[in-house]
Each structure stands twice: as structure tokens, then as C-alpha cells.
PDB file of C-alpha atoms in Angstrom:
ATOM      1  CA  MET A   1       9.312   9.756  49.316  1.00 71.00           C
ATOM      2  CA  LYS A   2       5.524   9.538  49.243  1.00 83.00           C
ATOM      3  CA  LYS A   3       5.396  12.028  46.364  1.00 85.00           C
ATOM      4  CA  LEU A   4       8.058  10.096  44.427  1.00 88.00           C
ATOM      5  CA  THR A   5       6.187   6.835  45.037  1.00 89.00           C
ATOM      6  CA  LYS A   6       2.984   8.341  43.675  1.00 88.00           C
ATOM      7  CA  ILE A   7       4.776   9.606  40.570  1.00 91.00           C
ATOM      8  CA  LEU A   8       6.348   6.199  39.930  1.00 92.00           C
ATOM      9  CA  LEU A   9       3.014   4.469  40.490  1.00 92.00           C
ATOM     10  CA  PHE A  10       1.334   6.858  38.036  1.00 92.00           C
ATOM     11  CA  ILE A  11       4.027   6.163  35.409  1.00 93.00           C
ATOM     12  CA  VAL A  12       3.631   2.402  35.868  1.00 94.00           C
ATOM     13  CA  ILE A  13      -0.161   2.633  35.490  1.00 95.00           C
ATOM     14  CA  VAL A  14       0.164   4.753  32.345  1.00 94.00           C
ATOM     15  CA  LEU A  15       2.655   2.281  30.840  1.00 95.00           C
ATOM     16  CA  ILE A  16       0.350  -0.660  31.622  1.00 96.00           C
ATOM     17  CA  ILE A  17      -2.617   1.123  29.998  1.00 97.00           C
ATOM     18  CA  LEU A  18      -0.545   2.036  26.934  1.00 96.00           C
ATOM     19  CA  THR A  19       0.711  -1.543  26.618  1.00 95.00           C
ATOM     20  CA  ILE A  20      -2.794  -3.011  26.805  1.00 97.00           C
ATOM     21  CA  TYR A  21      -4.112  -0.430  24.317  1.00 97.00           C
ATOM     22  CA  THR A  22      -1.222  -1.020  21.890  1.00 97.00           C
ATOM     23  CA  ILE A  23      -1.734  -4.796  21.904  1.00 97.00           C
ATOM     24  CA  TRP A  24      -5.472  -4.326  21.283  1.00 98.00           C
ATOM     25  CA  ASP A  25      -4.890  -1.657  18.641  1.00 98.00           C
ATOM     26  CA  ASN A  26      -2.338  -3.765  16.730  1.00 98.00           C
ATOM     27  CA  ASN A  27      -4.860  -6.572  16.393  1.00 98.00           C
ATOM     28  CA  ARG A  28      -7.807  -4.694  14.906  1.00 98.00           C
ATOM     29  CA  VAL A  29      -8.478  -3.340  11.421  1.00 98.00           C
ATOM     30  CA  VAL A  30     -10.105  -0.068  10.426  1.00 98.00           C
ATOM     31  CA  ILE A  31     -11.456   0.840   6.995  1.00 98.00           C
ATOM     32  CA  VAL A  32     -10.186   4.221   5.799  1.00 98.00           C
ATOM     33  CA  GLU A  33     -12.180   5.787   2.957  1.00 98.00           C
ATOM     34  CA  GLU A  34     -11.065   8.526   0.573  1.00 98.00           C
ATOM     35  CA  ASP A  35     -12.750  10.143  -2.435  1.00 98.00           C
ATOM     36  CA  ILE A  36     -10.343  10.692  -5.335  1.00 98.00           C
ATOM     37  CA  LEU A  37     -11.431  13.607  -7.505  1.00 97.00           C
ATOM     38  CA  VAL A  38     -10.628  13.033 -11.178  1.00 96.00           C
ATOM     39  CA  GLU A  39     -10.946  15.710 -13.807  1.00 93.00           C
ATOM     40  CA  ASP A  40     -13.184  14.758 -16.748  1.00 92.00           C
ATOM     41  CA  LEU A  41     -14.047  11.434 -15.137  1.00 95.00           C
ATOM     42  CA  PRO A  42     -16.274   9.420 -17.493  1.00 95.00           C
ATOM     43  CA  LYS A  43     -19.736   9.087 -16.023  1.00 94.00           C
ATOM     44  CA  GLU A  44     -19.478   5.302 -16.325  1.00 95.00           C
ATOM     45  CA  ILE A  45     -16.544   5.344 -13.874  1.00 96.00           C
ATOM     46  CA  GLU A  46     -18.251   7.541 -11.254  1.00 97.00           C
ATOM     47  CA  GLY A  47     -18.148   5.722  -7.913  1.00 97.00           C
ATOM     48  CA  PHE A  48     -15.557   3.144  -9.046  1.00 98.00           C
ATOM     49  CA  LYS A  49     -14.074   1.635  -5.853  1.00 98.00           C
ATOM     50  CA  ILE A  50     -10.509   0.451  -5.328  1.00 98.00           C
ATOM     51  CA  LEU A  51      -9.743  -1.519  -2.173  1.00 98.00           C
ATOM     52  CA  GLN A  52      -6.066  -1.377  -1.219  1.00 98.00           C
ATOM     53  CA  ILE A  53      -4.362  -3.860   1.086  1.00 98.00           C
ATOM     54  CA  ALA A  54      -0.712  -3.145   1.864  1.00 98.00           C
ATOM     55  CA  ASP A  55       2.142  -4.342   4.080  1.00 98.00           C
ATOM     56  CA  LEU A  56       0.584  -7.355   5.788  1.00 98.00           C
ATOM     57  CA  HIS A  57       4.015  -8.718   6.839  1.00 98.00           C
ATOM     58  CA  GLU A  58       2.448 -12.071   7.790  1.00 98.00           C
ATOM     59  CA  LYS A  59       0.286 -10.422  10.463  1.00 97.00           C
ATOM     60  CA  GLU A  60      -2.696 -12.513  11.633  1.00 97.00           C
ATOM     61  CA  PHE A  61      -5.976 -10.787  12.470  1.00 98.00           C
ATOM     62  CA  GLY A  62      -7.977 -13.384  14.356  1.00 96.00           C
ATOM     63  CA  LYS A  63      -8.187 -17.103  13.744  1.00 96.00           C
ATOM     64  CA  ASN A  64      -7.636 -17.822  10.043  1.00 97.00           C
ATOM     65  CA  GLN A  65      -7.619 -14.058   9.393  1.00 98.00           C
ATOM     66  CA  GLU A  66     -11.341 -13.859  10.194  1.00 98.00           C
ATOM     67  CA  LYS A  67     -11.246 -10.196  11.315  1.00 98.00           C
ATOM     68  CA  LEU A  68      -9.482  -9.037   8.161  1.00 98.00           C
ATOM     69  CA  ILE A  69     -11.616 -11.187   5.855  1.00 98.00           C
ATOM     70  CA  LYS A  70     -14.802  -9.882   7.475  1.00 98.00           C
ATOM     71  CA  ALA A  71     -13.670  -6.281   6.949  1.00 98.00           C
ATOM     72  CA  ILE A  72     -12.781  -6.905   3.293  1.00 98.00           C
ATOM     73  CA  ASN A  73     -15.996  -8.759   2.511  1.00 98.00           C
ATOM     74  CA  SER A  74     -18.044  -5.906   3.984  1.00 98.00           C
ATOM     75  CA  ILE A  75     -16.850  -3.648   1.127  1.00 98.00           C
ATOM     76  CA  ASP A  76     -18.397  -3.537  -2.340  1.00 98.00           C
ATOM     77  CA  TYR A  77     -15.233  -2.885  -4.363  1.00 98.00           C
ATOM     78  CA  ASP A  78     -14.536  -3.019  -8.100  1.00 98.00           C
ATOM     79  CA  VAL A  79     -10.867  -3.960  -7.866  1.00 98.00           C
ATOM     80  CA  LEU A  80      -8.568  -5.154  -5.096  1.00 98.00           C
ATOM     81  CA  ALA A  81      -5.049  -3.670  -5.220  1.00 98.00           C
ATOM     82  CA  LEU A  82      -2.331  -5.567  -3.349  1.00 98.00           C
ATOM     83  CA  THR A  83       0.652  -3.214  -3.108  1.00 98.00           C
ATOM     84  CA  GLY A  84       3.331  -5.414  -1.622  1.00 96.00           C
ATOM     85  CA  ASP A  85       5.113  -6.616   1.522  1.00 98.00           C
ATOM     86  CA  TYR A  86       2.978  -9.597   2.505  1.00 98.00           C
ATOM     87  CA  LEU A  87       5.935 -11.576   3.867  1.00 98.00           C
ATOM     88  CA  LYS A  88       8.410 -10.635   6.595  1.00 96.00           C
ATOM     89  CA  SER A  89      11.391 -11.204   4.321  1.00 95.00           C
ATOM     90  CA  GLN A  90      12.205 -12.465   0.842  1.00 95.00           C
ATOM     91  CA  GLN A  91      13.473 -15.696   2.395  1.00 95.00           C
ATOM     92  CA  SER A  92      10.277 -16.405   4.351  1.00 96.00           C
ATOM     93  CA  LYS A  93       8.159 -19.381   3.363  1.00 96.00           C
ATOM     94  CA  ASN A  94       5.246 -18.463   5.620  1.00 97.00           C
ATOM     95  CA  TYR A  95       2.677 -17.819   2.903  1.00 98.00           C
ATOM     96  CA  ALA A  96      -0.304 -18.882   5.006  1.00 98.00           C
ATOM     97  CA  ALA A  97      -1.219 -15.428   6.391  1.00 98.00           C
ATOM     98  CA  THR A  98      -1.634 -14.081   2.855  1.00 98.00           C
ATOM     99  CA  TYR A  99      -3.210 -17.166   1.323  1.00 98.00           C
ATOM    100  CA  LYS A 100      -5.863 -17.405   4.073  1.00 98.00           C
ATOM    101  CA  VAL A 101      -7.035 -13.878   3.245  1.00 98.00           C
ATOM    102  CA  LEU A 102      -7.329 -14.626  -0.466  1.00 98.00           C
ATOM    103  CA  GLU A 103      -9.140 -17.906   0.169  1.00 98.00           C
ATOM    104  CA  GLY A 104     -11.750 -16.100   2.263  1.00 98.00           C
ATOM    105  CA  LEU A 105     -12.632 -13.372  -0.252  1.00 98.00           C
ATOM    106  CA  HIS A 106     -16.085 -13.196  -1.811  1.00 97.00           C
ATOM    107  CA  ASN A 107     -15.050 -10.869  -4.648  1.00 98.00           C
ATOM    108  CA  LYS A 108     -11.994 -11.990  -6.619  1.00 97.00           C
ATOM    109  CA  GLU A 109     -13.045 -10.745 -10.040  1.00 97.00           C
ATOM    110  CA  HIS A 110     -10.200  -8.203 -10.278  1.00 98.00           C
ATOM    111  CA  VAL A 111      -7.282  -8.705  -7.857  1.00 98.00           C
ATOM    112  CA  LEU A 112      -3.973  -7.062  -8.830  1.00 98.00           C
ATOM    113  CA  PHE A 113      -0.561  -7.523  -7.209  1.00 98.00           C
ATOM    114  CA  VAL A 114       2.753  -5.649  -7.263  1.00 98.00           C
ATOM    115  CA  PRO A 115       5.564  -6.992  -5.048  1.00 98.00           C
ATOM    116  CA  GLY A 116       7.212  -5.151  -2.180  1.00 97.00           C
ATOM    117  CA  ASN A 117      10.772  -5.238  -0.900  1.00 96.00           C
ATOM    118  CA  THR A 118      10.073  -8.109   1.525  1.00 97.00           C
ATOM    119  CA  ASP A 119       8.328 -10.219  -1.114  1.00 97.00           C
ATOM    120  CA  PRO A 120      10.427 -12.515  -3.318  1.00 96.00           C
ATOM    121  CA  ALA A 121      11.231 -11.523  -6.888  1.00 92.00           C
ATOM    122  CA  PRO A 122       8.377 -12.729  -9.134  1.00 91.00           C
ATOM    123  CA  TYR A 123      10.700 -14.813 -11.283  1.00 91.00           C
ATOM    124  CA  ILE A 124      13.733 -16.950 -10.453  1.00 87.00           C
ATOM    125  CA  ILE A 125      16.292 -18.838 -12.528  1.00 85.00           C
ATOM    126  CA  ASN A 126      16.088 -22.582 -12.000  1.00 80.00           C
ATOM    127  CA  ASN A 127      18.452 -24.772 -14.021  1.00 80.00           C
ATOM    128  CA  LYS A 128      18.966 -21.930 -16.528  1.00 81.00           C
ATOM    129  CA  THR A 129      15.195 -21.637 -16.933  1.00 87.00           C
ATOM    130  CA  VAL A 130      13.158 -18.649 -15.778  1.00 88.00           C
ATOM    131  CA  VAL A 131      10.250 -19.800 -13.604  1.00 89.00           C
ATOM    132  CA  LYS A 132       7.709 -18.103 -11.360  1.00 92.00           C
ATOM    133  CA  ASP A 133       8.505 -17.882  -7.682  1.00 95.00           C
ATOM    134  CA  PRO A 134       6.366 -20.283  -5.601  1.00 96.00           C
ATOM    135  CA  PHE A 135       4.792 -17.385  -3.663  1.00 97.00           C
ATOM    136  CA  LEU A 136       3.599 -15.769  -6.903  1.00 97.00           C
ATOM    137  CA  GLU A 137       2.363 -19.101  -8.204  1.00 97.00           C
ATOM    138  CA  GLY A 138       0.311 -19.482  -5.039  1.00 98.00           C
ATOM    139  CA  LEU A 139      -1.143 -15.991  -5.449  1.00 98.00           C
ATOM    140  CA  GLU A 140      -2.135 -16.652  -9.042  1.00 97.00           C
ATOM    141  CA  GLY A 141      -3.640 -19.983  -8.051  1.00 97.00           C
ATOM    142  CA  ARG A 142      -5.907 -18.037  -5.697  1.00 98.00           C
ATOM    143  CA  GLY A 143      -7.182 -15.614  -8.321  1.00 97.00           C
ATOM    144  CA  VAL A 144      -4.518 -12.891  -8.251  1.00 98.00           C
ATOM    145  CA  THR A 145      -3.092 -11.204 -11.367  1.00 98.00           C
ATOM    146  CA  SER A 146       0.541 -10.098 -11.198  1.00 97.00           C
ATOM    147  CA  LEU A 147       0.455  -6.573 -12.629  1.00 97.00           C
ATOM    148  CA  GLU A 148       3.410  -6.395 -15.001  1.00 93.00           C
ATOM    149  CA  SER A 149       2.077  -4.225 -17.820  1.00 89.00           C
ATOM    150  CA  VAL A 150      -1.516  -3.064 -18.383  1.00 94.00           C
ATOM    151  CA  TYR A 151      -4.759  -4.356 -16.881  1.00 97.00           C
ATOM    152  CA  LYS A 152      -7.993  -2.891 -18.212  1.00 96.00           C
ATOM    153  CA  ILE A 153     -11.446  -2.849 -16.668  1.00 97.00           C
ATOM    154  CA  LYS A 154     -14.174  -1.686 -19.025  1.00 95.00           C
ATOM    155  CA  ARG A 155     -17.356   0.057 -18.010  1.00 93.00           C
ATOM    156  CA  SER A 156     -19.477   0.493 -21.163  1.00 92.00           C
ATOM    157  CA  SER A 157     -17.434   2.807 -23.429  1.00 91.00           C
ATOM    158  CA  ALA A 158     -15.051   3.848 -20.633  1.00 95.00           C
ATOM    159  CA  VAL A 159     -12.008   2.012 -19.293  1.00 96.00           C
ATOM    160  CA  VAL A 160      -9.892   2.087 -16.146  1.00 97.00           C
ATOM    161  CA  GLN A 161      -6.283   1.188 -16.922  1.00 96.00           C
ATOM    162  CA  PHE A 162      -4.060  -0.182 -14.138  1.00 97.00           C
ATOM    163  CA  VAL A 163      -0.300  -0.261 -14.666  1.00 97.00           C
ATOM    164  CA  ASN A 164       2.789  -1.251 -12.737  1.00 97.00           C
ATOM    165  CA  PHE A 165       4.424   2.134 -12.133  1.00 97.00           C
ATOM    166  CA  GLU A 166       8.028   0.956 -12.538  1.00 96.00           C
ATOM    167  CA  THR A 167       7.199  -0.686 -15.857  1.00 95.00           C
ATOM    168  CA  SER A 168       5.109   2.191 -17.120  1.00 95.00           C
ATOM    169  CA  ILE A 169       7.889   4.796 -16.925  1.00 95.00           C
ATOM    170  CA  MET A 170       9.983   2.856 -19.437  1.00 91.00           C
ATOM    171  CA  ASP A 171       9.899   4.388 -22.915  1.00 70.00           C
ATOM    172  CA  SER A 172       9.797   0.901 -24.384  1.00 60.00           C
ATOM    173  CA  GLN A 173       6.246   0.574 -23.034  1.00 55.00           C
ATOM    174  CA  SER A 174       4.884   3.571 -24.935  1.00 55.00           C
ATOM    175  CA  GLU A 175       3.273   1.603 -27.752  1.00 53.00           C
ATOM    176  CA  MET A 176       1.701  -0.846 -25.292  1.00 54.00           C
ATOM    177  CA  LEU A 177       0.128   1.797 -23.087  1.00 56.00           C
ATOM    178  CA  PRO A 178      -2.509   4.016 -24.752  1.00 54.00           C
ATOM    179  CA  PHE A 179      -2.731   6.357 -21.769  1.00 54.00           C
ATOM    180  CA  ASN A 180      -5.412   8.985 -21.408  1.00 53.00           C
ATOM    181  CA  GLU A 181      -5.555   9.826 -25.077  1.00 49.00           C
ATOM    182  CA  ASN A 182      -9.200  10.722 -24.693  1.00 55.00           C
ATOM    183  CA  ASN A 183     -11.683  11.382 -21.948  1.00 61.00           C
ATOM    184  CA  SER A 184     -12.946   7.803 -21.875  1.00 73.00           C
ATOM    185  CA  SER A 185     -10.007   6.361 -19.905  1.00 90.00           C
ATOM    186  CA  VAL A 186      -8.547   6.651 -16.413  1.00 96.00           C
ATOM    187  CA  LEU A 187      -4.921   5.730 -15.667  1.00 96.00           C
ATOM    188  CA  ILE A 188      -3.961   4.337 -12.240  1.00 98.00           C
ATOM    189  CA  ALA A 189      -0.460   3.150 -11.315  1.00 98.00           C
ATOM    190  CA  LEU A 190       0.298   0.670  -8.535  1.00 98.00           C
ATOM    191  CA  ASN A 191       3.656   0.631  -6.782  1.00 98.00           C
ATOM    192  CA  HIS A 192       4.982  -0.567  -3.458  1.00 98.00           C
ATOM    193  CA  TYR A 193       7.170   2.472  -2.889  1.00 98.00           C
ATOM    194  CA  PRO A 194       5.691   5.979  -2.799  1.00 98.00           C
ATOM    195  CA  ILE A 195       6.989   8.184  -5.605  1.00 98.00           C
ATOM    196  CA  VAL A 196       8.466  11.159  -3.779  1.00 97.00           C
ATOM    197  CA  ASP A 197       8.594  14.642  -5.299  1.00 97.00           C
ATOM    198  CA  ASN A 198      12.325  14.510  -6.071  1.00 96.00           C
ATOM    199  CA  ARG A 199      11.963  11.228  -7.917  1.00 97.00           C
ATOM    200  CA  ILE A 200       9.083  12.580 -10.002  1.00 97.00           C
ATOM    201  CA  ASP A 201      11.318  15.496 -10.994  1.00 97.00           C
ATOM    202  CA  GLN A 202      14.138  13.108 -11.889  1.00 96.00           C
ATOM    203  CA  ILE A 203      11.892  10.932 -14.065  1.00 96.00           C
ATOM    204  CA  MET A 204      10.547  13.989 -15.872  1.00 95.00           C
ATOM    205  CA  GLU A 205      14.106  15.121 -16.607  1.00 95.00           C
ATOM    206  CA  ASN A 206      15.302  11.669 -17.697  1.00 93.00           C
ATOM    207  CA  SER A 207      15.443  11.258 -21.475  1.00 90.00           C
ATOM    208  CA  ILE A 208      14.908   7.490 -21.365  1.00 92.00           C
ATOM    209  CA  GLN A 209      11.960   7.538 -18.950  1.00 94.00           C
ATOM    210  CA  THR A 210       8.456   8.972 -19.220  1.00 94.00           C
ATOM    211  CA  PHE A 211       6.286  10.158 -16.381  1.00 96.00           C
ATOM    212  CA  ARG A 212       2.752   9.444 -17.629  1.00 95.00           C
ATOM    213  CA  ASN A 213      -0.434  11.389 -17.147  1.00 95.00           C
ATOM    214  CA  TYR A 214      -1.476   9.308 -14.135  1.00 97.00           C
ATOM    215  CA  ASP A 215      -4.826  10.090 -12.579  1.00 97.00           C
ATOM    216  CA  LEU A 216      -3.672   8.338  -9.405  1.00 98.00           C
ATOM    217  CA  ILE A 217      -0.647   6.495  -7.993  1.00 98.00           C
ATOM    218  CA  ILE A 218      -1.314   3.999  -5.182  1.00 98.00           C
ATOM    219  CA  ALA A 219       1.513   2.868  -2.872  1.00 98.00           C
ATOM    220  CA  GLY A 220       2.385   1.662   0.638  1.00 98.00           C
ATOM    221  CA  HIS A 221       5.741   0.814   2.289  1.00 98.00           C
ATOM    222  CA  TYR A 222       5.838   3.584   4.918  1.00 98.00           C
ATOM    223  CA  HIS A 223       3.464   1.922   7.443  1.00 97.00           C
ATOM    224  CA  GLY A 224       2.262   5.436   8.276  1.00 97.00           C
ATOM    225  CA  GLY A 225       5.547   5.813  10.150  1.00 96.00           C
ATOM    226  CA  GLN A 226       4.747   2.710  12.274  1.00 97.00           C
ATOM    227  CA  ILE A 227       5.592   4.545  15.514  1.00 96.00           C
ATOM    228  CA  ARG A 228       3.581   7.761  15.797  1.00 96.00           C
ATOM    229  CA  LEU A 229       3.577  10.262  18.650  1.00 95.00           C
ATOM    230  CA  PRO A 230       0.882  12.794  19.612  1.00 94.00           C
ATOM    231  CA  LEU A 231       1.413  16.273  18.116  1.00 92.00           C
ATOM    232  CA  ILE A 232       4.488  15.006  16.243  1.00 94.00           C
ATOM    233  CA  GLY A 233       3.268  12.202  13.999  1.00 96.00           C
ATOM    234  CA  ALA A 234       5.681   9.788  12.329  1.00 96.00           C
ATOM    235  CA  LEU A 235       9.240   9.741  13.611  1.00 95.00           C
ATOM    236  CA  PHE A 236      10.619   7.801  10.641  1.00 95.00           C
ATOM    237  CA  VAL A 237       9.742   6.353   7.244  1.00 96.00           C
ATOM    238  CA  PRO A 238      12.131   4.176   5.193  1.00 94.00           C
ATOM    239  CA  GLU A 239      12.829   6.631   2.372  1.00 95.00           C
ATOM    240  CA  ALA A 240      16.322   7.134   0.926  1.00 93.00           C
ATOM    241  CA  TRP A 241      15.124  10.104  -1.144  1.00 93.00           C
ATOM    242  CA  TYR A 242      14.524  12.210   1.971  1.00 92.00           C
ATOM    243  CA  LYS A 243      17.040  14.044   4.087  1.00 87.00           C
ATOM    244  CA  ARG A 244      18.258  11.956   7.037  1.00 90.00           C
ATOM    245  CA  SER A 245      16.983   8.870   5.112  1.00 90.00           C
ATOM    246  CA  GLY A 246      13.446   9.444   6.368  1.00 93.00           C
ATOM    247  CA  LEU A 247      14.070  10.498   9.966  1.00 93.00           C
ATOM    248  CA  LEU A 248      11.502  13.166  10.904  1.00 94.00           C
ATOM    249  CA  PRO A 249       9.882  13.080   7.448  1.00 96.00           C
ATOM    250  CA  PRO A 250       7.482  15.722   6.065  1.00 95.00           C
ATOM    251  CA  GLN A 251       4.238  14.724   7.779  1.00 96.00           C
ATOM    252  CA  ASP A 252       2.077  15.454   4.735  1.00 96.00           C
ATOM    253  CA  ARG A 253       4.055  12.793   2.851  1.00 96.00           C
ATOM    254  CA  VAL A 254       3.712   9.908   5.306  1.00 97.00           C
ATOM    255  CA  LYS A 255       0.274   8.501   4.543  1.00 98.00           C
ATOM    256  CA  GLY A 256      -2.998   9.398   2.882  1.00 98.00           C
ATOM    257  CA  LEU A 257      -3.622  11.522  -0.201  1.00 98.00           C
ATOM    258  CA  TRP A 258      -1.309  14.189  -1.561  1.00 98.00           C
ATOM    259  CA  GLN A 259      -0.685  15.890  -4.889  1.00 97.00           C
ATOM    260  CA  TYR A 260       2.461  17.026  -6.694  1.00 97.00           C
ATOM    261  CA  LYS A 261       2.583  18.578 -10.174  1.00 94.00           C
ATOM    262  CA  ASP A 262      -1.037  17.638 -10.918  1.00 93.00           C
ATOM    263  CA  THR A 263      -0.459  13.978  -9.949  1.00 97.00           C
ATOM    264  CA  LYS A 264      -2.437  12.570  -7.041  1.00 98.00           C
ATOM    265  CA  GLN A 265      -0.900   9.858  -4.909  1.00 98.00           C
ATOM    266  CA  TYR A 266      -2.412   7.774  -2.133  1.00 98.00           C
ATOM    267  CA  VAL A 267      -0.196   5.957   0.383  1.00 98.00           C
ATOM    268  CA  SER A 268      -1.687   3.399   2.747  1.00 98.00           C
ATOM    269  CA  ALA A 269      -0.455   3.028   6.319  1.00 98.00           C
ATOM    270  CA  GLY A 270      -1.012  -0.705   5.817  1.00 98.00           C
ATOM    271  CA  LEU A 271      -1.610  -3.541   8.229  1.00 98.00           C
ATOM    272  CA  GLY A 272       1.579  -5.002   9.650  1.00 97.00           C
ATOM    273  CA  SER A 273       4.849  -3.811  11.075  1.00 96.00           C
ATOM    274  CA  SER A 274       8.494  -4.077  10.096  1.00 91.00           C
ATOM    275  CA  ASN A 275      11.009  -6.091  12.086  1.00 83.00           C
ATOM    276  CA  ALA A 276      13.977  -3.995  10.886  1.00 76.00           C
ATOM    277  CA  ILE A 277      14.412  -3.036  14.558  1.00 76.00           C
ATOM    278  CA  PRO A 278      13.248  -6.164  16.460  1.00 79.00           C
ATOM    279  CA  PHE A 279      12.223  -4.463  19.719  1.00 81.00           C
ATOM    280  CA  LEU A 280      10.095  -1.962  17.720  1.00 85.00           C
ATOM    281  CA  ASN A 281       8.228  -4.603  15.724  1.00 91.00           C
ATOM    282  CA  PHE A 282       4.806  -3.134  16.508  1.00 95.00           C
ATOM    283  CA  ARG A 283       2.661  -0.142  15.615  1.00 97.00           C
ATOM    284  CA  PHE A 284       2.100   2.654  18.124  1.00 97.00           C
ATOM    285  CA  LEU A 285      -0.894   5.012  17.899  1.00 97.00           C
ATOM    286  CA  ASN A 286      -1.180   3.779  14.313  1.00 97.00           C
ATOM    287  CA  THR A 287      -4.133   1.435  13.812  1.00 98.00           C
ATOM    288  CA  PRO A 288      -3.800  -1.160  11.009  1.00 98.00           C
ATOM    289  CA  GLU A 289      -5.905  -0.127   8.016  1.00 98.00           C
ATOM    290  CA  ILE A 290      -7.263  -1.135   4.660  1.00 98.00           C
ATOM    291  CA  ASN A 291      -8.241   1.611   2.252  1.00 98.00           C
ATOM    292  CA  VAL A 292     -11.218   2.262   0.009  1.00 98.00           C
ATOM    293  CA  LEU A 293     -10.538   4.790  -2.745  1.00 98.00           C
ATOM    294  CA  THR A 294     -13.601   5.974  -4.653  1.00 98.00           C
ATOM    295  CA  LEU A 295     -13.245   7.792  -7.981  1.00 98.00           C
ATOM    296  CA  ARG A 296     -15.412  10.908  -8.137  1.00 97.00           C
ATOM    297  CA  SER A 297     -15.882  13.561 -10.795  1.00 94.00           C
ATOM    298  CA  LYS A 298     -13.964  16.747 -10.032  1.00 84.00           C
TER     299      LYS A 298
END
């Protein structure tokens, strides 16, 4: 009995330590940096910094988001990319967690937004009239640009072009999007959902869609798996394109930088957690992160 008591006591102590660590870890923010090597990068774009913030899900980091705001304002970025899922659900009206962050930013010169699956549709029909959703109106009132087509940032004779991925694959956009026709431009697509290998193949084979010569695709949605285990990694990501709908996904396609058919893609593990399974509405061994992507010459 004494041996069994010691084992049970050890298990209880370990669980208490893990619980305390998980609560602490879920309420801090780390800055993850990655150099993105771009072939024939114009010298004017060398060192161009993109700060990505994904999947907040109404999470609060300190009073009035002070921890998150402090982390963001410590970074000298050229553009801020908001890649979706700032609310817990499309029906939520709790905009404060997102708005507080935007109101605390020092640099709002270039802030781009694409919606996620828990954000409301950008436009709604009201009395047979198409109007902007109140959440989007609030974002735009705080200096955010809804990325629906092309957004260009010029650096001398060079330009960085940001596009909404889902819009950019439409053939109807071809005349609007002068992509990478010379070595003076860089093309970056923002999307909430990662573009998995099978979907890239499908787009390339689709006669009414065009997969562009993207230098980089930036996405979120997976939360880095949300629940991660030592030696195993992510147990699940919400991805219908994978076998088993994302259960035990390929670990090199869960977060971070990967490449497929000459296209680089970066997926952030994000900040918040999903409440799809209420009792698992937390991150485990998966620290909330914001991401700094720096363009470098290959």
C-alpha cells in the first residue's frame, strides 16, 4: 500500500505542476522569427518584415491586452497581417479583445485583414442592401484594411504585393493582378486556411482557377495542433483535406515554414484556442505566438 500511495502522490504532484504550467503558458506570448528566402529578391525589399497575428479567439493577455500590445510594439515591422479567427464564433459580439489590441498599436501604417471561419462574413444583406458587417466596420475604423484584392507597398522601384489567396486564384482577377512579371515585385498571399498539397494540385489542374507564382503564402487556423505531446507533436488539426480529417496529421504540415512545388508557406500556431471541444479549450505544450517573417535574398 505504501508503494501505491507514493505512486498516486507522485501522479497528483505531476498533474498539479502541469496544470500550473499550462495556465501560465496559455497566458504568455512568444515572438517566433523566421527568415523567408526569396529568389531574385529586389535589394530594396531586403529585410522587409511581416508581423502575423492569427487565431486570437477573444483571448485576453493581461489587462487591456497589455502583454500582447507590448510584444507587438517591440517589433519594427513593415506590415501587420491579420489572418483570421479573432472571435470565438460568427455570432459573437465580443469585439473588445481584438479592438483593444488595435487601439494600442504604435504602427498602423499597413494593417491587412482576411477573415477566418469564426469571424463573421465581411458583408451582410440588410433590407436588400449589401452592407459591411459591424465587426469589419470596427476594424476599418481602427486602421485596418480588409484585403479583398491587391494591396501594394512600394519601396523605391520595387513593390510588395499582398493578395487575398481565395480571390487571387480566380481567373477573373488576372487583369487586376500583375504578378511577378519582373524582378521588381514580390507576391504574398494571405489566407486563414493553410493551402495543403492536395489542394494546390487541384487548383493547378482546374481550368477556371490559376495558382499564381506566389513567393509566400501566410495562413493560420491549425493552432499548431492546440494539444501537443512530447515526441509526438500535434494530435489533430482541423483539416478536411487530410486523411482522418486531420487526426494524427503530418507533423511537418502543422505549423511553421514548409515548401511544396516551389511555393513557400508559413502557418502560425496563433494565440488562442478553439472551443470546438469545450473541455479541451486550452493549449497544451503549445505557447501562444506571434510571428515575424523577414524577407531575405536567396
